[in-house]
Short mmCIF file of C-alpha atoms and ligand atoms in Angstrom, two decimals:
data_model
loop_
_atom_site.label_atom_id
_atom_site.label_comp_id
_atom_site.label_asym_id
_atom_site.label_seq_id
_atom_site.Cartn_x
_atom_site.Cartn_y
_atom_site.Cartn_z
CA MET A 1 0.00 0.00 0.00
CA LEU A 2 2.90 2.37 0.70
CA LYS A 3 4.19 1.98 -2.85
CA ALA A 4 0.66 2.14 -4.32
CA PHE A 5 -0.03 5.41 -2.52
CA ASP A 6 3.29 6.81 -3.68
CA ALA A 7 2.48 5.84 -7.28
CA GLY A 8 -1.02 7.32 -7.09
CA VAL A 9 -2.73 3.92 -7.33
CA GLU A 10 -6.03 3.43 -5.50
CA CYS A 11 -6.26 0.27 -3.34
CA VAL A 12 -9.33 -1.80 -2.60
CA GLY A 13 -9.31 -4.69 -0.14
CA ILE A 14 -11.10 -7.93 -1.01
CA LEU A 15 -12.63 -9.40 2.13
CA LYS A 16 -12.48 -13.09 3.11
CA GLY A 17 -10.12 -14.21 0.34
CA TRP A 18 -11.62 -15.90 -2.71
CA LYS A 19 -15.06 -15.91 -1.10
CA GLY A 20 -15.10 -12.11 -1.09
CA PHE A 21 -13.80 -11.97 -4.64
CA LEU A 22 -16.70 -14.13 -5.81
CA GLU A 23 -19.25 -12.29 -3.69
CA ASN A 24 -18.05 -8.69 -4.31
CA LEU A 25 -17.07 -8.11 -0.68
CA THR A 26 -14.70 -5.16 -0.78
CA ILE A 27 -13.57 -2.23 1.37
CA PRO A 28 -11.67 0.89 0.40
CA LEU A 29 -8.12 0.84 1.75
CA ASN A 30 -7.24 4.26 3.03
CA ILE A 31 -3.49 4.65 3.51
CA ALA A 32 -3.87 7.15 6.36
CA GLU A 33 -5.69 4.52 8.45
CA HIS A 34 -3.55 1.57 7.42
CA ASP A 35 0.03 2.79 7.15
CA ASP A 36 1.26 0.63 10.06
CA LEU A 37 -0.53 -2.61 9.27
CA HIS A 38 2.74 -4.52 9.41
CA THR A 39 2.85 -4.07 13.19
CA ILE A 40 -0.29 -6.12 13.86
CA GLY A 41 -0.94 -9.82 13.37
CA GLY A 42 -3.70 -11.48 11.36
CA THR A 43 -5.50 -9.62 8.60
CA ILE A 44 -7.98 -6.74 8.64
CA LEU A 45 -9.41 -8.21 5.41
CA TYR A 46 -10.54 -11.39 7.16
CA THR A 47 -9.91 -14.73 5.55
CA SER A 48 -11.69 -17.93 4.52
CA ARG A 49 -10.86 -21.26 2.98
CA THR A 50 -12.75 -21.01 -0.31
CA ASN A 51 -11.65 -22.89 -3.41
CA PRO A 52 -13.49 -21.53 -6.49
CA PHE A 53 -12.21 -24.48 -8.54
CA LYS A 54 -13.57 -27.16 -6.22
CA GLY A 55 -15.38 -29.85 -8.23
CA VAL A 56 -15.40 -27.87 -11.52
CA GLU A 57 -15.15 -29.77 -14.81
CA SER A 58 -13.34 -27.16 -16.88
CA LYS A 59 -10.71 -25.12 -15.07
CA GLU A 60 -10.37 -22.94 -18.14
CA GLU A 61 -14.04 -21.97 -18.18
CA LYS A 62 -14.09 -21.36 -14.46
CA ALA A 63 -10.92 -19.24 -14.64
CA LYS A 64 -12.46 -17.08 -17.37
CA GLU A 65 -15.68 -16.75 -15.41
CA ILE A 66 -13.84 -15.63 -12.28
CA ALA A 67 -11.51 -13.32 -14.20
CA ALA A 68 -14.57 -11.42 -15.46
CA LYS A 69 -14.91 -10.24 -11.86
CA PHE A 70 -12.04 -7.82 -12.42
CA ASP A 71 -14.34 -5.56 -14.48
CA GLU A 72 -17.28 -6.05 -12.15
CA LEU A 73 -15.17 -5.04 -9.14
CA GLY A 74 -13.50 -2.24 -11.09
CA ILE A 75 -9.97 -3.47 -10.41
CA ASP A 76 -7.00 -3.53 -12.79
CA ALA A 77 -4.80 -5.99 -10.91
CA LEU A 78 -4.99 -8.32 -7.94
CA ILE A 79 -2.30 -9.01 -5.34
CA CYS A 80 -3.13 -12.39 -3.75
CA ILE A 81 -1.70 -12.99 -0.29
CA GLY A 82 -1.62 -16.54 1.04
CA GLY A 83 -0.23 -20.05 0.92
CA ASP A 84 -0.34 -22.78 -1.71
CA ASP A 85 -4.14 -22.96 -1.76
CA THR A 86 -4.74 -19.23 -2.25
CA LEU A 87 -1.87 -18.74 -4.67
CA GLY A 88 -2.79 -21.95 -6.51
CA VAL A 89 -6.10 -20.32 -7.46
CA ALA A 90 -4.24 -17.21 -8.66
CA ASP A 91 -1.98 -19.43 -10.76
CA LEU A 92 -4.97 -21.11 -12.45
CA MET A 93 -6.53 -17.72 -13.17
CA TYR A 94 -3.32 -16.52 -14.78
CA LYS A 95 -2.74 -19.74 -16.71
CA HIS A 96 -6.24 -20.09 -18.13
CA ALA A 97 -7.51 -16.51 -18.29
CA ASN A 98 -4.36 -14.41 -18.35
CA ALA A 99 -5.66 -12.65 -15.26
CA LYS A 100 -3.56 -9.76 -13.93
CA VAL A 101 -2.48 -11.43 -10.71
CA VAL A 102 0.62 -11.26 -8.53
CA GLY A 103 1.27 -13.59 -5.57
CA CYS A 104 2.58 -12.74 -2.13
CA PRO A 105 3.59 -15.77 -0.02
CA LYS A 106 2.07 -15.72 3.46
CA THR A 107 1.61 -18.78 5.66
CA ILE A 108 2.95 -19.84 9.02
CA ASP A 109 3.68 -23.25 7.47
CA ASN A 110 6.54 -22.02 5.21
CA ASP A 111 5.70 -24.80 2.75
CA LEU A 112 5.86 -22.87 -0.54
CA ALA A 113 8.47 -23.88 -3.12
CA GLY A 114 8.90 -20.35 -4.48
CA THR A 115 10.44 -18.69 -1.45
CA HIS A 116 12.94 -19.45 1.29
CA TYR A 117 10.60 -17.94 3.88
CA THR A 118 6.95 -16.91 3.93
CA PHE A 119 5.96 -14.10 6.25
CA GLY A 120 4.33 -15.31 9.44
CA PHE A 121 6.56 -18.35 9.73
CA TRP A 122 9.18 -17.01 12.14
CA SER A 123 6.54 -15.44 14.41
CA ALA A 124 4.85 -18.84 14.74
CA VAL A 125 8.21 -20.56 15.32
CA GLN A 126 8.88 -18.10 18.15
CA LEU A 127 5.46 -18.74 19.71
CA ALA A 128 5.90 -22.52 19.60
CA SER A 129 9.47 -22.31 20.85
CA ASP A 130 8.42 -20.08 23.76
CA ALA A 131 5.55 -22.43 24.59
CA MET A 132 7.88 -25.43 24.74
CA ASP A 133 10.44 -23.46 26.78
CA ASN A 134 7.69 -22.55 29.21
CA LEU A 135 6.33 -26.07 29.43
CA THR A 136 9.66 -27.32 30.78
CA THR A 137 8.77 -25.58 34.07
CA THR A 138 5.81 -27.85 34.75
CA ALA A 139 7.42 -30.85 33.02
CA ARG A 140 10.39 -30.53 35.39
CA SER A 141 8.28 -29.99 38.52
CA HIS A 142 6.01 -32.95 37.85
CA GLN A 143 8.64 -35.12 36.16
CA ARG A 144 6.42 -35.68 33.18
CA VAL A 145 6.61 -36.43 29.48
CA PHE A 146 4.96 -33.63 27.48
CA ILE A 147 3.94 -34.32 23.89
CA VAL A 148 3.46 -30.94 22.25
CA GLU A 149 1.51 -30.86 18.99
CA VAL A 150 2.75 -28.17 16.63
CA MET A 151 0.85 -26.81 13.61
CA GLY A 152 2.11 -27.28 10.08
CA ARG A 153 -0.43 -29.49 8.34
CA ASP A 154 1.81 -31.77 6.26
CA ALA A 155 5.18 -30.00 6.38
CA GLY A 156 7.54 -30.12 9.34
CA PHE A 157 9.16 -26.67 9.18
CA LEU A 158 7.34 -25.21 12.20
CA THR A 159 8.00 -28.29 14.33
CA ILE A 160 11.66 -28.79 13.48
CA TYR A 161 12.58 -25.11 13.83
CA SER A 162 10.69 -24.58 17.09
CA GLY A 163 11.76 -28.01 18.39
CA ILE A 164 15.44 -27.32 17.77
CA SER A 165 15.11 -23.77 19.08
CA SER A 166 13.58 -24.89 22.37
CA GLY A 167 15.78 -27.97 22.70
CA ALA A 168 12.96 -30.52 22.45
CA ASP A 169 14.10 -34.06 23.27
CA ILE A 170 12.31 -35.82 20.41
CA ILE A 171 11.09 -34.10 17.22
CA LEU A 172 8.55 -35.85 14.98
CA ILE A 173 7.76 -34.43 11.54
CA PRO A 174 5.69 -35.62 8.55
CA GLU A 175 8.68 -35.79 6.19
CA THR A 176 10.25 -38.63 8.21
CA PRO A 177 7.51 -41.09 9.25
CA PHE A 178 8.53 -42.32 12.67
CA SER A 179 8.84 -45.69 14.35
CA LEU A 180 7.09 -45.66 17.72
CA GLU A 181 9.49 -48.27 19.03
CA ARG A 182 12.78 -46.81 17.73
CA ASP A 183 12.13 -43.07 17.74
CA VAL A 184 9.97 -42.69 20.84
CA ILE A 185 9.99 -45.67 23.23
CA GLU A 186 13.68 -46.53 22.87
CA VAL A 187 14.76 -42.90 23.13
CA LEU A 188 12.65 -42.35 26.24
CA LYS A 189 14.11 -45.50 27.83
CA LYS A 190 17.66 -44.39 27.06
CA ARG A 191 16.97 -40.91 28.39
CA VAL A 192 15.48 -42.24 31.62
CA LYS A 193 18.46 -44.57 32.10
CA ALA A 194 20.78 -41.62 31.49
CA GLY A 195 19.10 -39.78 34.35
CA TYR A 196 16.66 -37.44 32.61
CA LYS A 197 13.53 -36.87 34.66
CA TYR A 198 11.35 -35.00 32.17
CA HIS A 199 11.00 -34.96 28.42
CA ILE A 200 9.52 -32.65 25.79
CA ILE A 201 8.42 -34.25 22.51
CA ALA A 202 7.68 -31.82 19.66
CA CYS A 203 5.18 -33.60 17.44
CA SER A 204 3.95 -32.07 14.19
CA GLU A 205 0.18 -32.24 13.75
CA GLY A 206 0.99 -34.00 10.47
CA ALA A 207 3.49 -36.51 11.88
CA TYR A 208 2.57 -40.14 11.34
CA PRO A 209 4.19 -43.53 11.85
CA ASP A 210 5.84 -45.57 9.11
CA LYS A 211 3.76 -48.48 7.83
CA ASP A 212 5.70 -51.18 9.73
CA SER A 213 5.50 -49.35 13.01
CA LEU A 214 1.81 -48.57 12.52
CA LYS A 215 1.10 -52.26 12.03
CA ARG A 216 3.47 -53.56 14.69
CA ASP A 217 3.49 -50.99 17.49
CA PHE A 218 0.12 -49.25 17.51
CA LYS A 219 -2.91 -50.54 19.37
CA THR A 220 -5.25 -47.54 19.12
CA ILE A 221 -5.07 -46.59 15.40
CA THR A 222 -4.64 -48.45 12.10
CA GLN A 223 -3.91 -47.49 8.48
CA GLU A 224 -7.68 -47.27 8.02
CA THR A 225 -7.87 -44.54 10.66
CA ILE A 226 -5.43 -42.44 8.62
CA ASP A 227 -7.10 -43.25 5.26
CA LYS A 228 -10.49 -42.24 6.61
CA LEU A 229 -9.45 -38.76 7.72
CA PRO A 230 -11.71 -35.99 6.40
CA LYS A 231 -10.45 -33.80 3.52
CA ASP A 232 -10.48 -29.99 3.45
CA THR A 233 -12.01 -27.91 0.63
CA PHE A 234 -8.75 -28.17 -1.33
CA GLY A 235 -8.69 -31.98 -0.97
CA ASN A 236 -5.95 -32.13 1.67
CA PRO A 237 -6.39 -34.73 4.45
CA VAL A 238 -7.07 -32.97 7.73
CA LEU A 239 -4.21 -34.58 9.65
CA PRO A 240 -4.78 -32.57 12.85
CA ALA A 241 -8.07 -34.48 13.17
CA LEU A 242 -5.93 -37.47 14.15
CA ASN A 243 -4.64 -35.61 17.21
CA MET A 244 -1.34 -37.47 17.08
CA SER A 245 -0.11 -36.09 20.40
CA GLN A 246 -3.06 -37.73 22.18
CA VAL A 247 -2.65 -40.94 20.15
CA LEU A 248 0.94 -41.06 21.41
CA VAL A 249 -0.16 -40.49 25.02
CA ASP A 250 -2.60 -43.39 24.71
CA GLU A 251 -0.02 -45.66 23.07
CA LEU A 252 2.72 -44.90 25.61
CA ASN A 253 0.32 -45.49 28.46
CA LEU A 254 -0.25 -49.01 27.14
CA ARG A 255 3.47 -49.81 27.33
CA ASP A 256 4.22 -51.60 30.59
CA ASP A 257 7.88 -52.01 29.61
CA LEU A 258 8.27 -48.24 29.38
CA LYS A 259 6.46 -47.75 32.67
CA GLU A 260 8.78 -50.25 34.35
CA GLU A 261 11.85 -48.51 32.97
CA PHE A 262 10.67 -45.22 34.44
CA GLN A 263 9.86 -46.79 37.79
CA GLU A 264 13.18 -48.65 37.98
CA ASN A 265 14.88 -45.30 37.56
CA GLY A 266 12.78 -43.67 40.25
CA VAL A 267 10.65 -41.51 37.96
CA ASP A 268 6.85 -41.41 37.90
CA PHE A 269 5.32 -42.39 34.58
CA GLU A 270 3.06 -39.52 33.61
CA ILE A 271 2.39 -38.29 30.11
CA ARG A 272 0.42 -35.28 28.92
CA SER A 273 -0.40 -33.86 25.51
CA VAL A 274 -0.63 -30.16 24.67
CA VAL A 275 -2.01 -29.00 21.34
CA LEU A 276 -0.58 -25.56 20.54
CA GLY A 277 -3.06 -25.17 17.67
CA HIS A 278 -4.24 -21.63 16.99
CA THR A 279 -2.11 -20.11 19.73
CA MET A 280 0.58 -20.31 17.03
CA ARG A 281 -1.35 -18.04 14.65
CA ALA A 282 -1.79 -15.40 17.31
CA GLY A 283 -0.34 -12.25 18.76
CA HIS A 284 2.09 -9.76 17.29
CA PRO A 285 4.40 -10.57 14.40
CA ILE A 286 8.11 -10.51 15.19
CA SER A 287 10.28 -7.89 13.46
CA PHE A 288 11.57 -10.29 10.80
CA ASP A 289 8.03 -10.96 9.57
CA ARG A 290 7.01 -7.30 9.75
CA ILE A 291 9.91 -6.30 7.54
CA LEU A 292 9.54 -9.28 5.20
CA GLY A 293 5.83 -8.47 4.75
CA LEU A 294 6.69 -4.88 3.84
CA ARG A 295 9.45 -5.98 1.45
CA PHE A 296 7.08 -8.45 -0.24
CA GLY A 297 4.39 -5.75 -0.51
CA LEU A 298 6.80 -3.34 -2.13
CA ALA A 299 8.02 -5.95 -4.63
CA ALA A 300 4.45 -7.07 -5.42
CA MET A 301 3.35 -3.51 -6.16
CA LYS A 302 6.38 -3.02 -8.41
CA LEU A 303 5.32 -6.08 -10.42
CA VAL A 304 1.85 -4.58 -10.77
CA LEU A 305 3.24 -1.24 -11.93
CA LYS A 306 5.42 -3.03 -14.49
CA GLU A 307 2.39 -5.12 -15.55
CA ASP A 308 4.52 -8.22 -14.94
CA PHE A 309 1.82 -10.70 -13.95
CA GLY A 310 1.71 -14.45 -13.21
CA LYS A 311 4.58 -14.12 -10.75
CA MET A 312 4.98 -14.27 -7.01
CA VAL A 313 7.42 -12.31 -4.92
CA SER A 314 10.03 -14.38 -3.15
CA LEU A 315 12.86 -14.30 -0.65
CA GLN A 316 16.01 -16.03 -1.88
CA GLY A 317 18.78 -15.74 0.69
CA ASN A 318 18.38 -12.13 1.73
CA GLN A 319 17.29 -10.89 -1.68
CA ILE A 320 13.73 -10.16 -2.69
CA THR A 321 13.18 -11.56 -6.14
CA THR A 322 10.32 -12.98 -8.21
CA PHE A 323 9.29 -16.49 -9.16
CA PRO A 324 6.80 -17.81 -11.76
CA LEU A 325 3.56 -18.61 -9.93
CA ASP A 326 3.17 -22.09 -11.40
CA GLU A 327 6.55 -23.17 -9.99
CA GLY A 328 6.36 -21.13 -6.82
CA VAL A 329 3.00 -22.38 -5.55
CA LYS A 330 4.18 -25.99 -5.42
CA LYS A 331 4.50 -27.43 -1.95
CA LYS A 332 7.87 -27.45 -0.24
CA TYR A 333 8.97 -30.01 2.32
CA LEU A 334 12.05 -30.61 4.41
CA THR A 335 14.51 -32.77 2.48
CA PRO A 336 17.06 -35.19 3.97
CA ASP A 337 19.97 -32.94 2.93
CA ASN A 338 18.58 -30.12 5.10
CA ASP A 339 21.00 -29.39 7.95
CA LYS A 340 18.06 -29.03 10.34
CA MET A 341 17.38 -32.76 9.95
CA GLU A 342 20.97 -33.54 10.92
CA LEU A 343 20.78 -31.12 13.85
CA ARG A 344 17.56 -32.72 15.06
CA ASP A 345 19.07 -36.19 15.02
CA LEU A 346 22.23 -35.02 16.77
CA LEU A 347 20.28 -33.14 19.44
CA VAL A 348 18.19 -36.20 20.28
CA LYS A 349 21.07 -38.68 20.29
CA ILE A 350 23.89 -36.75 21.89
CA ARG A 351 21.80 -35.92 24.95
CA TYR A 352 21.49 -39.49 26.14
CA LEU A 353 24.81 -40.69 24.77
CA SER A 354 26.73 -37.94 26.53
CA LYS A 355 25.41 -39.01 29.92
CA GLN A 356 26.15 -42.73 29.61
O1 LIG B 1 -2.33 -21.80 7.91
C1 LIG B 1 -1.99 -23.15 7.79
C2 LIG B 1 -2.39 -23.81 9.02
O2 LIG B 1 -1.92 -23.00 10.02
C3 LIG B 1 -1.92 -25.24 9.25
O3 LIG B 1 -0.69 -25.31 9.88
C4 LIG B 1 -3.04 -25.78 10.11
O4 LIG B 1 -3.18 -27.16 9.95
C5 LIG B 1 -4.23 -25.09 9.55
O5 LIG B 1 -3.79 -23.85 9.10
C6 LIG B 1 -5.36 -24.89 10.52
O6 LIG B 1 -6.42 -24.34 9.82
P1 LIG B 1 -7.80 -23.88 10.44
O7 LIG B 1 -7.54 -22.64 11.22
O8 LIG B 1 -8.65 -23.64 9.25
O9 LIG B 1 -8.24 -24.99 11.32
#
């Protein structure tokens, strides 16, 4: 908006994402009232999970139909702010109807291929890291195992970053399906033997066991439980519905061998789950996200002024650059060569090994 005002361009806000675009829900955006938007969290435009392409036969026809809204709403260009779902719709509109769209990557999940970081991510990492730091107080006092469920749908960025940051003792992410026996039970046993009295497990809401472990080690869920999960409006399985942190509590409570190990080492066997959930999409953004949001906004407006559409703005290293939407909206996951994976494994292992 700063750049738009400077260039003499009038801004209109579309309310509730794609829903508002389809239903003509708009508000004027007055720069005098909104010149410090980067300092507050959330969005004054509201948001919704609406997929205009859901169930349509011809994406081309639908894209053209939606693109006609530009004239109806009296807008020349549209800056779409969101994650893979929101920007995926923008990509289809550009591809099939040559719509004048520019993407701006915003999601706490950081799972967009076209940028190193999305804005919102680091604020959520900080919230989750602080929450796990704080939970050690009660975990230590009560000598408990805390299984903390961290948002992130099907990518593990939020969990691995906040888990490493807060020094979590076990970190479970969707990219590396876990073995209950090897990655949880065995580690807890080794930690208890090494003298640890409390444990924090950072568990992504999208973490799930590998097929062998699911069959062999689990008593309370099966493959069918996972297959039957509901799907969201974009067709993604709603993994949080599984409530993996509670599943783990139930499974661990069924393990007499683990209980005995704790008791032999003079520690009570008590396990609790905490779902951080929407507390991670809350509060004030940290400075990194405020500045990244402003930098993205500036770059997005420059694309509009140049009439360079079908692109998204992107952070590569410390440089703001642009990326074709169709490449950029693809999902990004942690890969085995990522140094955070190595750090996670070292953090977990070295703790108990160093005390033996
Ligand atoms: O914004 C993405 C995300 O934060 C995911 O990490 C999480 O699974 C999902 O949103 C929760 O969505 P909702 O608020 O619609 O339940």
